[in-house]
XYZ file of C-alpha atoms in Angstrom:
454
model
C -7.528 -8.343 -6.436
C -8.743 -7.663 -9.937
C -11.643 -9.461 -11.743
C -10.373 -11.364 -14.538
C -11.432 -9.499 -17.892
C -14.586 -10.187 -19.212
C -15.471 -9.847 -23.165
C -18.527 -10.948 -23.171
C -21.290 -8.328 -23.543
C -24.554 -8.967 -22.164
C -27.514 -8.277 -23.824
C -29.338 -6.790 -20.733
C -29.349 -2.906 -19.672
C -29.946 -4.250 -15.769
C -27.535 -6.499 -15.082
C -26.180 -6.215 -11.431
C -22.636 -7.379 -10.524
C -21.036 -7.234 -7.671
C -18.385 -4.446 -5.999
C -14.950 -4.772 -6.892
C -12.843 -5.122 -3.892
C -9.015 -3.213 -4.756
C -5.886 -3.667 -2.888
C -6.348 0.277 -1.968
C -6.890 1.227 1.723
C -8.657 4.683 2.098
C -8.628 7.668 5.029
C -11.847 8.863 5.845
C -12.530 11.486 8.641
C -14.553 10.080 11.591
C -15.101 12.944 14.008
C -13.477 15.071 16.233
C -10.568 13.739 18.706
C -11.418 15.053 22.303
C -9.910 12.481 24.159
C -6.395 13.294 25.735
C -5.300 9.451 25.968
C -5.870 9.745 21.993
C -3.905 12.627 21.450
C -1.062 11.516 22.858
C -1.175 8.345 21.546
C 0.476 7.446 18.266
C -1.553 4.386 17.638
C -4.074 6.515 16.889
C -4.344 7.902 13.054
C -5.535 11.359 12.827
C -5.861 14.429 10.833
C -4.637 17.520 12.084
C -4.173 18.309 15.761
C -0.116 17.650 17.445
C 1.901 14.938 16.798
C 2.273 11.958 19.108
C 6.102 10.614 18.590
C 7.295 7.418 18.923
C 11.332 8.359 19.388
C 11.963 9.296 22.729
C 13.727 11.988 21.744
C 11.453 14.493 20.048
C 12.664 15.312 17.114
C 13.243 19.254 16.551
C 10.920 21.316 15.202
C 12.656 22.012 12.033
C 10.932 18.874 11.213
C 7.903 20.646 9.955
C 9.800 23.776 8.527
C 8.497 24.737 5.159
C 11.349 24.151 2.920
C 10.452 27.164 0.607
C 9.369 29.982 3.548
C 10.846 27.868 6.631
C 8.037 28.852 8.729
C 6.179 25.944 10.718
C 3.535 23.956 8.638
C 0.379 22.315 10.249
C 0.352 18.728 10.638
C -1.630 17.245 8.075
C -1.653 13.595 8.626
C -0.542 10.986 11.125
C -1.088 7.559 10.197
C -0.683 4.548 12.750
C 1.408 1.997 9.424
C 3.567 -0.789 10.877
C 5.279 -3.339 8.324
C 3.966 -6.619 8.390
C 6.659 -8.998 10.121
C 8.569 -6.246 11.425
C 9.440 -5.512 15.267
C 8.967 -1.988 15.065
C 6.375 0.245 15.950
C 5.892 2.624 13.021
C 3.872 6.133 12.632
C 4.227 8.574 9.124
C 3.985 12.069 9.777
C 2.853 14.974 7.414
C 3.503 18.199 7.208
C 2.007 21.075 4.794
C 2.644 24.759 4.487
C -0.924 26.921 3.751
C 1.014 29.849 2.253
C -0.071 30.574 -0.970
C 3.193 31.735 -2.288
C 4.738 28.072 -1.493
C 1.907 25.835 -2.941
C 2.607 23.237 -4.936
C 6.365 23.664 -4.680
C 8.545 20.945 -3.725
C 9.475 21.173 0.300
C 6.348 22.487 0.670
C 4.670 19.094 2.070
C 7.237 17.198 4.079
C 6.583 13.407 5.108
C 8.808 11.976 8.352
C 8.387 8.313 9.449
C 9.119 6.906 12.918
C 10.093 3.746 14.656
C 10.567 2.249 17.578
C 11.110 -0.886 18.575
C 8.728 -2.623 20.620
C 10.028 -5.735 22.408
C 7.248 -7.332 23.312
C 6.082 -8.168 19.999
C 9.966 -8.535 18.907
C 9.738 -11.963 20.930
C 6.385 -13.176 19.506
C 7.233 -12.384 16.047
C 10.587 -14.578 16.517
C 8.505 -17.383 17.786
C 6.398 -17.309 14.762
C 8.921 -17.185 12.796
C 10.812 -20.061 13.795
C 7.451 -22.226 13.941
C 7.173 -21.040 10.550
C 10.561 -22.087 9.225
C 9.964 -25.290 11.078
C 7.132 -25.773 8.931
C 8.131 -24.764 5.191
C 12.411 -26.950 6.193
C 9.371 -30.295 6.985
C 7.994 -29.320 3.336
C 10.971 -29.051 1.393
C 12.110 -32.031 3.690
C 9.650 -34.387 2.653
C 9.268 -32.950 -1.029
C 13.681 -34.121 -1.688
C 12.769 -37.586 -0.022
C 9.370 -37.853 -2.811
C 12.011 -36.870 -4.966
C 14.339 -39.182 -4.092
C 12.122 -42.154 -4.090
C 10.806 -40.902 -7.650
C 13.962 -40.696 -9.091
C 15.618 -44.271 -7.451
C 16.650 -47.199 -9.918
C 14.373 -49.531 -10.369
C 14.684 -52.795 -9.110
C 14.920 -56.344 -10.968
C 12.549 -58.758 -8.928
C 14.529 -61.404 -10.693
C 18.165 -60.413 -10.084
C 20.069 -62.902 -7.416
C 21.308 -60.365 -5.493
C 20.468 -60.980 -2.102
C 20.648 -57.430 -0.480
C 17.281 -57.207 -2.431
C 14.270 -58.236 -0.486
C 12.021 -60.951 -1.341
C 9.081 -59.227 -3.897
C 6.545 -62.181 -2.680
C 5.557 -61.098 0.244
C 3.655 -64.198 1.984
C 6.939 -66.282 0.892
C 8.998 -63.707 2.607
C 6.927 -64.421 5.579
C 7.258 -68.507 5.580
C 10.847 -68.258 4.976
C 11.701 -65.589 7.406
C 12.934 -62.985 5.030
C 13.552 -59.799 6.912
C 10.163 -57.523 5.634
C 10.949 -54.475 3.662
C 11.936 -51.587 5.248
C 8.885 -48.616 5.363
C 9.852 -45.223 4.304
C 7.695 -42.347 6.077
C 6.012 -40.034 3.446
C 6.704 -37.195 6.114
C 9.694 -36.012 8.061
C 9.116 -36.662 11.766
C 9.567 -32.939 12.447
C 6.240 -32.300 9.999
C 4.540 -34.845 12.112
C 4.943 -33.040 15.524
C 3.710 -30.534 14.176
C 0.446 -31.573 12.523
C 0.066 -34.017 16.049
C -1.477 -30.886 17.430
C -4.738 -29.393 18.205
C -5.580 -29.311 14.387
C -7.898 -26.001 14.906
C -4.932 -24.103 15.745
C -2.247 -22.344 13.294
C 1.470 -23.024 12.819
C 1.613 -19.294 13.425
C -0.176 -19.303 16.806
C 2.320 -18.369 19.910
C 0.503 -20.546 22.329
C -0.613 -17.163 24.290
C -3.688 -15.380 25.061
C -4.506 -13.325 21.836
C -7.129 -11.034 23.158
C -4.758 -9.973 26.564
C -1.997 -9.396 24.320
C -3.000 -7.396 21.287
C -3.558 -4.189 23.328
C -0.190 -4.780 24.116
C 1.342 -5.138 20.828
C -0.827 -2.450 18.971
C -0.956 -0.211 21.708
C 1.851 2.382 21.150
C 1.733 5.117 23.893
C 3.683 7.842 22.972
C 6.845 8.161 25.464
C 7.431 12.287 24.633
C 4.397 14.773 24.782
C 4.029 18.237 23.200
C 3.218 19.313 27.104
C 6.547 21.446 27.343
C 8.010 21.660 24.372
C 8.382 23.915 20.860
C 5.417 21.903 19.484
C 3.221 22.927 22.110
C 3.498 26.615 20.118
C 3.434 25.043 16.570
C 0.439 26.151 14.544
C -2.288 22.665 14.301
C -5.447 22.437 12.658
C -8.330 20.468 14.973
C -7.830 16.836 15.199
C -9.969 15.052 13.433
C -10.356 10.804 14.132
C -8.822 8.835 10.449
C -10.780 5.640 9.951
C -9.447 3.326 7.132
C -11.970 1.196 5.019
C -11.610 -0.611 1.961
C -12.115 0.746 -2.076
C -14.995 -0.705 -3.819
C -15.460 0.094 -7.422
C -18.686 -0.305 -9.156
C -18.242 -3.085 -12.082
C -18.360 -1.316 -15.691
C -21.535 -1.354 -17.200
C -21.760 -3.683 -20.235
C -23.673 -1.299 -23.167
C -25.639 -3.384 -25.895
C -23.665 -3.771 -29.278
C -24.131 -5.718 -32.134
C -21.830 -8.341 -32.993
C -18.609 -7.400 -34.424
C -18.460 -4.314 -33.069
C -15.255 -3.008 -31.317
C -15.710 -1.450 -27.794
C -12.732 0.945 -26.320
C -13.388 2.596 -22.770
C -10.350 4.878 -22.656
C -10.641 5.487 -19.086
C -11.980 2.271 -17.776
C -8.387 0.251 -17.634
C -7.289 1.220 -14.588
C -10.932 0.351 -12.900
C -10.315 -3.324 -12.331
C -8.168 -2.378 -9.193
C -5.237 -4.038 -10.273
C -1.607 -2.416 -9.489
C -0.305 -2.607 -13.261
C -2.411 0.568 -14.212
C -2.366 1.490 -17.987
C -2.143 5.080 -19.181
C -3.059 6.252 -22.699
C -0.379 7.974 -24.945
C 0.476 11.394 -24.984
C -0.587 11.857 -28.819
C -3.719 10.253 -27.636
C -4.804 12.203 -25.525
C -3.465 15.541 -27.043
C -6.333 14.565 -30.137
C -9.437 15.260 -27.366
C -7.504 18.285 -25.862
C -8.490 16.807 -22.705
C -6.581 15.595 -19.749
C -6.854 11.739 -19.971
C -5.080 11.773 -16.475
C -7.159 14.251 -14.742
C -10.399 12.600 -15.962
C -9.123 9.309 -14.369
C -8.150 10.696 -11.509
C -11.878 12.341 -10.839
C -13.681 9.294 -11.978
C -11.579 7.217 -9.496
C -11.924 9.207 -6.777
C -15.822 10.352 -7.681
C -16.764 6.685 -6.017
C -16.147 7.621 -2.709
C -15.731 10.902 -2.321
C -14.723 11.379 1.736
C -11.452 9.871 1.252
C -8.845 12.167 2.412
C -6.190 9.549 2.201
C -5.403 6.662 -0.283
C -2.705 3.663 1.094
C -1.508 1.175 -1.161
C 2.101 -0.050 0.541
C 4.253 -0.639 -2.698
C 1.084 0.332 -5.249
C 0.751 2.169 -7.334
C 0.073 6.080 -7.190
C -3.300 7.824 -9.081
C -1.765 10.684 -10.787
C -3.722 13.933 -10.607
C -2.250 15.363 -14.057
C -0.219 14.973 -16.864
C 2.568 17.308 -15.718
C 5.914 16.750 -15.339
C 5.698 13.972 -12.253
C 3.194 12.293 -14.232
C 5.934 12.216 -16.445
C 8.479 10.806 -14.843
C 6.284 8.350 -13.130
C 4.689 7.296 -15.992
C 7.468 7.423 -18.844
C 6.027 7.354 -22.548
C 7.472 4.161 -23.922
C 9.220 4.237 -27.017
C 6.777 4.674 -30.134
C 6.926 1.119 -32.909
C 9.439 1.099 -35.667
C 6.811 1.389 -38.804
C 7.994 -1.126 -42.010
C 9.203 0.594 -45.074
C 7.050 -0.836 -47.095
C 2.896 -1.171 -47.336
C 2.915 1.197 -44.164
C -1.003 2.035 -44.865
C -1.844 -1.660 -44.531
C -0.330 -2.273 -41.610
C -1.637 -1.779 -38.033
C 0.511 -0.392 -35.209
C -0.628 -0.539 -31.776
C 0.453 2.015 -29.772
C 2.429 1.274 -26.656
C 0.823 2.840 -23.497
C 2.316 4.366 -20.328
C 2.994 1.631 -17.302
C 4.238 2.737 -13.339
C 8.095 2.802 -13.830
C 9.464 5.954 -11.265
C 13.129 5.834 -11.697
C 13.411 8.846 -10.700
C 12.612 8.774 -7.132
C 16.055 8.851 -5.206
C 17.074 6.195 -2.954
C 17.209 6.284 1.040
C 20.082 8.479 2.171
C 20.536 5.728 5.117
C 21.165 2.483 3.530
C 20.898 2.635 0.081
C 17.454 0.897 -0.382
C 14.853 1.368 -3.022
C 11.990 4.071 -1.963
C 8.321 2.538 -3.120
C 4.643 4.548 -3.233
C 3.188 4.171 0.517
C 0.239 6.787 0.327
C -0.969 10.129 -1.080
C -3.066 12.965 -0.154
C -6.340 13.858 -1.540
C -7.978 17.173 -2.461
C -10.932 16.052 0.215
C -8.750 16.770 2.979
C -8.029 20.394 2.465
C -11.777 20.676 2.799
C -11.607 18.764 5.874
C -9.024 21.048 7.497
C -10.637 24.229 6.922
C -14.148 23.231 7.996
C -15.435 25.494 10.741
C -15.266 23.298 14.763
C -18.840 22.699 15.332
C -19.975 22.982 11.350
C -22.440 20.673 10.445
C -21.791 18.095 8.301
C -22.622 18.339 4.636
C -25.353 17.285 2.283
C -24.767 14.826 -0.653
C -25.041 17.922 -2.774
C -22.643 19.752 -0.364
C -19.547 17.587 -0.407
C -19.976 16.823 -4.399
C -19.291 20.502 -5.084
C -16.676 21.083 -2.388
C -14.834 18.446 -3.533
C -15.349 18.913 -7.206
C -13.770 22.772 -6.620
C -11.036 21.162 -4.533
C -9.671 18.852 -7.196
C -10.035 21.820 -10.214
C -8.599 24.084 -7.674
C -11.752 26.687 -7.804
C -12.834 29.100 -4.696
C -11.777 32.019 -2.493
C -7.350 32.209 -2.173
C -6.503 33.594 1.065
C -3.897 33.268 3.390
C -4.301 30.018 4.977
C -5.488 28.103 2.146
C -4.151 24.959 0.360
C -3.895 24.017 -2.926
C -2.552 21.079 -5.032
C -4.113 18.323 -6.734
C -2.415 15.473 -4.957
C 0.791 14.746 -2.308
C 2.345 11.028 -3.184
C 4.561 9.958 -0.375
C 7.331 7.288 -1.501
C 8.973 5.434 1.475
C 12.060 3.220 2.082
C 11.285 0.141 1.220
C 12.968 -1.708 4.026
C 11.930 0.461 6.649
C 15.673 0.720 7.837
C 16.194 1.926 11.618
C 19.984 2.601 11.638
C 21.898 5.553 13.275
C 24.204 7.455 12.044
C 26.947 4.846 11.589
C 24.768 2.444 9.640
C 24.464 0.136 12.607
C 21.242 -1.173 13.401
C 19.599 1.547 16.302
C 16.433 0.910 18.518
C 14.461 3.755 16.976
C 14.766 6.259 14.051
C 13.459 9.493 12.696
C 13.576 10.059 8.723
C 12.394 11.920 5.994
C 10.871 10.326 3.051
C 10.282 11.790 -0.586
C 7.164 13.797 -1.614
C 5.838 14.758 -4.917
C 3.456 17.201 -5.103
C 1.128 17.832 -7.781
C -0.288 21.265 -8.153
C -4.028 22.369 -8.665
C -5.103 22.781 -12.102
């Protein structure tokens, strides 16, 4: 979550805040995969090596055809990325071509997810789910009756009517009126369901949570590459893909005397919110400098190993202002300027906000595609380093990754090069077959945008 904005400028040069925690997930290598119950198991995220499916039927190996040279590609990624509240086991596979006649062309990187579903946790997620709704129907239960109680006519103590109780209570008593009915604050249902062990959650199944978890995260895959076409497909050595968390350093707060106006250009889109700003074209033509490139480097400069960034319906961090930066990031239209006393007037100029109309829907049920994840120049690195190299120095990695995001070293055959792969998914994770009707499983291809090297 962002920090809220803060105007205030200290005074002092060594002032230390804290980290700034962003809704961003990053994909850092973590060693070498050796084991074979890993491999083949498509709970486990990786870089490189085969792919472990989750259809039973493995999918043909057109799947990782280069659409420009329609040789094989190399599996890139394979990320372990279930939906939250959703029976199916998920994976997303991807797929790049090395050939440096097909880099940074589109069909070049190809992105597949696939589902299964997985039964066991099919039944405790419906359990949940009803406790839940039992729950939020005892809320809105008991919020109409406060409702109706607030909004009741009132009552005149003296009026003769005698359906009205007695308003004096100890005469009521003497005289044997009949007491006034009590109306419970809470609907019954609410009450069973607070009369429990008060340490547990509505959301708790009642089960053993540490037997069942390898269970339900546990996704074996049912096909192997043993004996088939894949078995032959070029891989690069799998590598183990930890996720951890993006900090960002706070901005430092430079001395200034009062009245004076402060403008960080490329700080906006540091307080790890998912509404990221983007200076104007014209603005950024004056300094002759790419505003979007510069962003991108100082972003990703802060932790420098990440070879994958995962922000489920985020927002993407545009290498360059090219053509999918663009179209991404339309330029809004400029202010109508008055007619008259232009020079004393001041215009602010609209800046660029996340608005991709232009990614197509999904071909299967119609359903907005949103930003899941995107590549990172760190992982080409990653991919060609030597089995057995050792790893880098500070230094080391600073410079390989600087010449991997401006695109600088040795082309050969074998070699990758863009700036950055975004990966836009269905949103509603549809598992249909080929008659629209809901299927246990599912195999499809999602949209990729690639961004060439500068």
């Amino acid at each position: 979550m962002a920090p809220p904005r803060d105007d205030d400028w200290s005074d002092s040069d060594d002032e230390v805040l804290s980290e700034v925690d962003t809704s961003v997930l990053l994909g850092v290598p973590d060693g070498v995969v050796q084991s074979i119950t890993d491999i083949t198991d498509a709970a486990v995220s990786r870089i490189g090596g085969h792919p472990a499916f989750l259809p039973s039927h493995e999918p043909s190996l057109s799947s990782s055809q280069c659409k420009i040279c329609s040789n094989p590609s190399e599996l890139l990624v394979q990320m372990w990325c279930p939906f939250e509240d959703s029976p199916m086991d998920r994976a997303l596979y991807i797929w790049g071509c090395a050939r440096p006649s097909c880099q940074g062309k589109e069909g070049s990187v190809r992105a597949w997810r696939g589902l299964r579903r997985n039964d066991k946790y099919a039944a405790k997620l419906e359990k949940r789910l009803a406790k839940k709704r039992v729950v939020e129907e005892a809320k809105a239960q008991s919020l109409a009756q406060s409702e109706q109680k607030k909004n009741a006519p009132k009552i005149n103590p003296f009026s003769p009517n005698p359906s009205v109780p007695n308003m004096f209570g100890i005469g009521a008593q003497i005289f044997g009126d009949t007491p006034p009915p009590t109306i419970s604050d809470e609907p019954q249902a609410a009450k069973e369901e607070q009369g429990g062990n008060k340490e547990s959650s509505p959301y708790d199944d009642g089960d053993d949570a540490s037997s069942s978890e390898d269970e339900l995260l546990t996704a074996m895959a049912s096909v192997t590459v043993e004996e088939s076409p894949w078995k032959a497909a070029p891989f690069y050595p799998p590598i183990y893909l930890s996720t951890v968390s993006e900090y960002l350093p706070p901005n430092s707060k430079p001395k200034s005397s009062p009245g004076t106006q402060v403008t960080d250009s490329l700080g906006d889109d540091d307080k790890g919110g998912k509404d990221t700003f983007w200076a104007t074209e014209a603005y950024e033509d004056s300094l002759e400098v790419d505003q979007v490139f510069e962003r991108f480097t100082k972003r990703v400069g802060y932790e420098g190993e990440q070879c994958v960034r995962y922000e489920l319906n985020g927002t993407p961090l545009p290498f360059s202002s090219d053509k999918i930066f663009t179209s991404l990031f339309p330029s809004p239209p400029m202010p109508t300027l008055p007619v008259t006393k232009a020079a004393f007037t001041v215009v602010r100029i609209p800046k660029r906000t996340y608005f991709p109309t232009g990614i197509p829907p999904c071909p299967s049920c119609r359903g907005k595609r949103v930003f899941e994840c995107q590549l990172m120049p760190n992982l080409i690195n990653v991919l060609r380093r030597p089995e057995g190299a050792k790893p880098m120095s500070e230094e080391e990695r600073r410079k390989a990754v600087d010449q991997a995001l401006k695109g600088v070293g040795a082309v050969d055959e074998g070699r990758m090069e863009w700036g950055t792969c975004m990966v836009f998914s269905c949103e509603k994770d549809c598992c249909t077959d080929a008659n629209g009707k809901p299927a246990r499983e599912a195999w499809r291809e999602e949209v990729v945008l690639v961004q060439a090297a500068i």
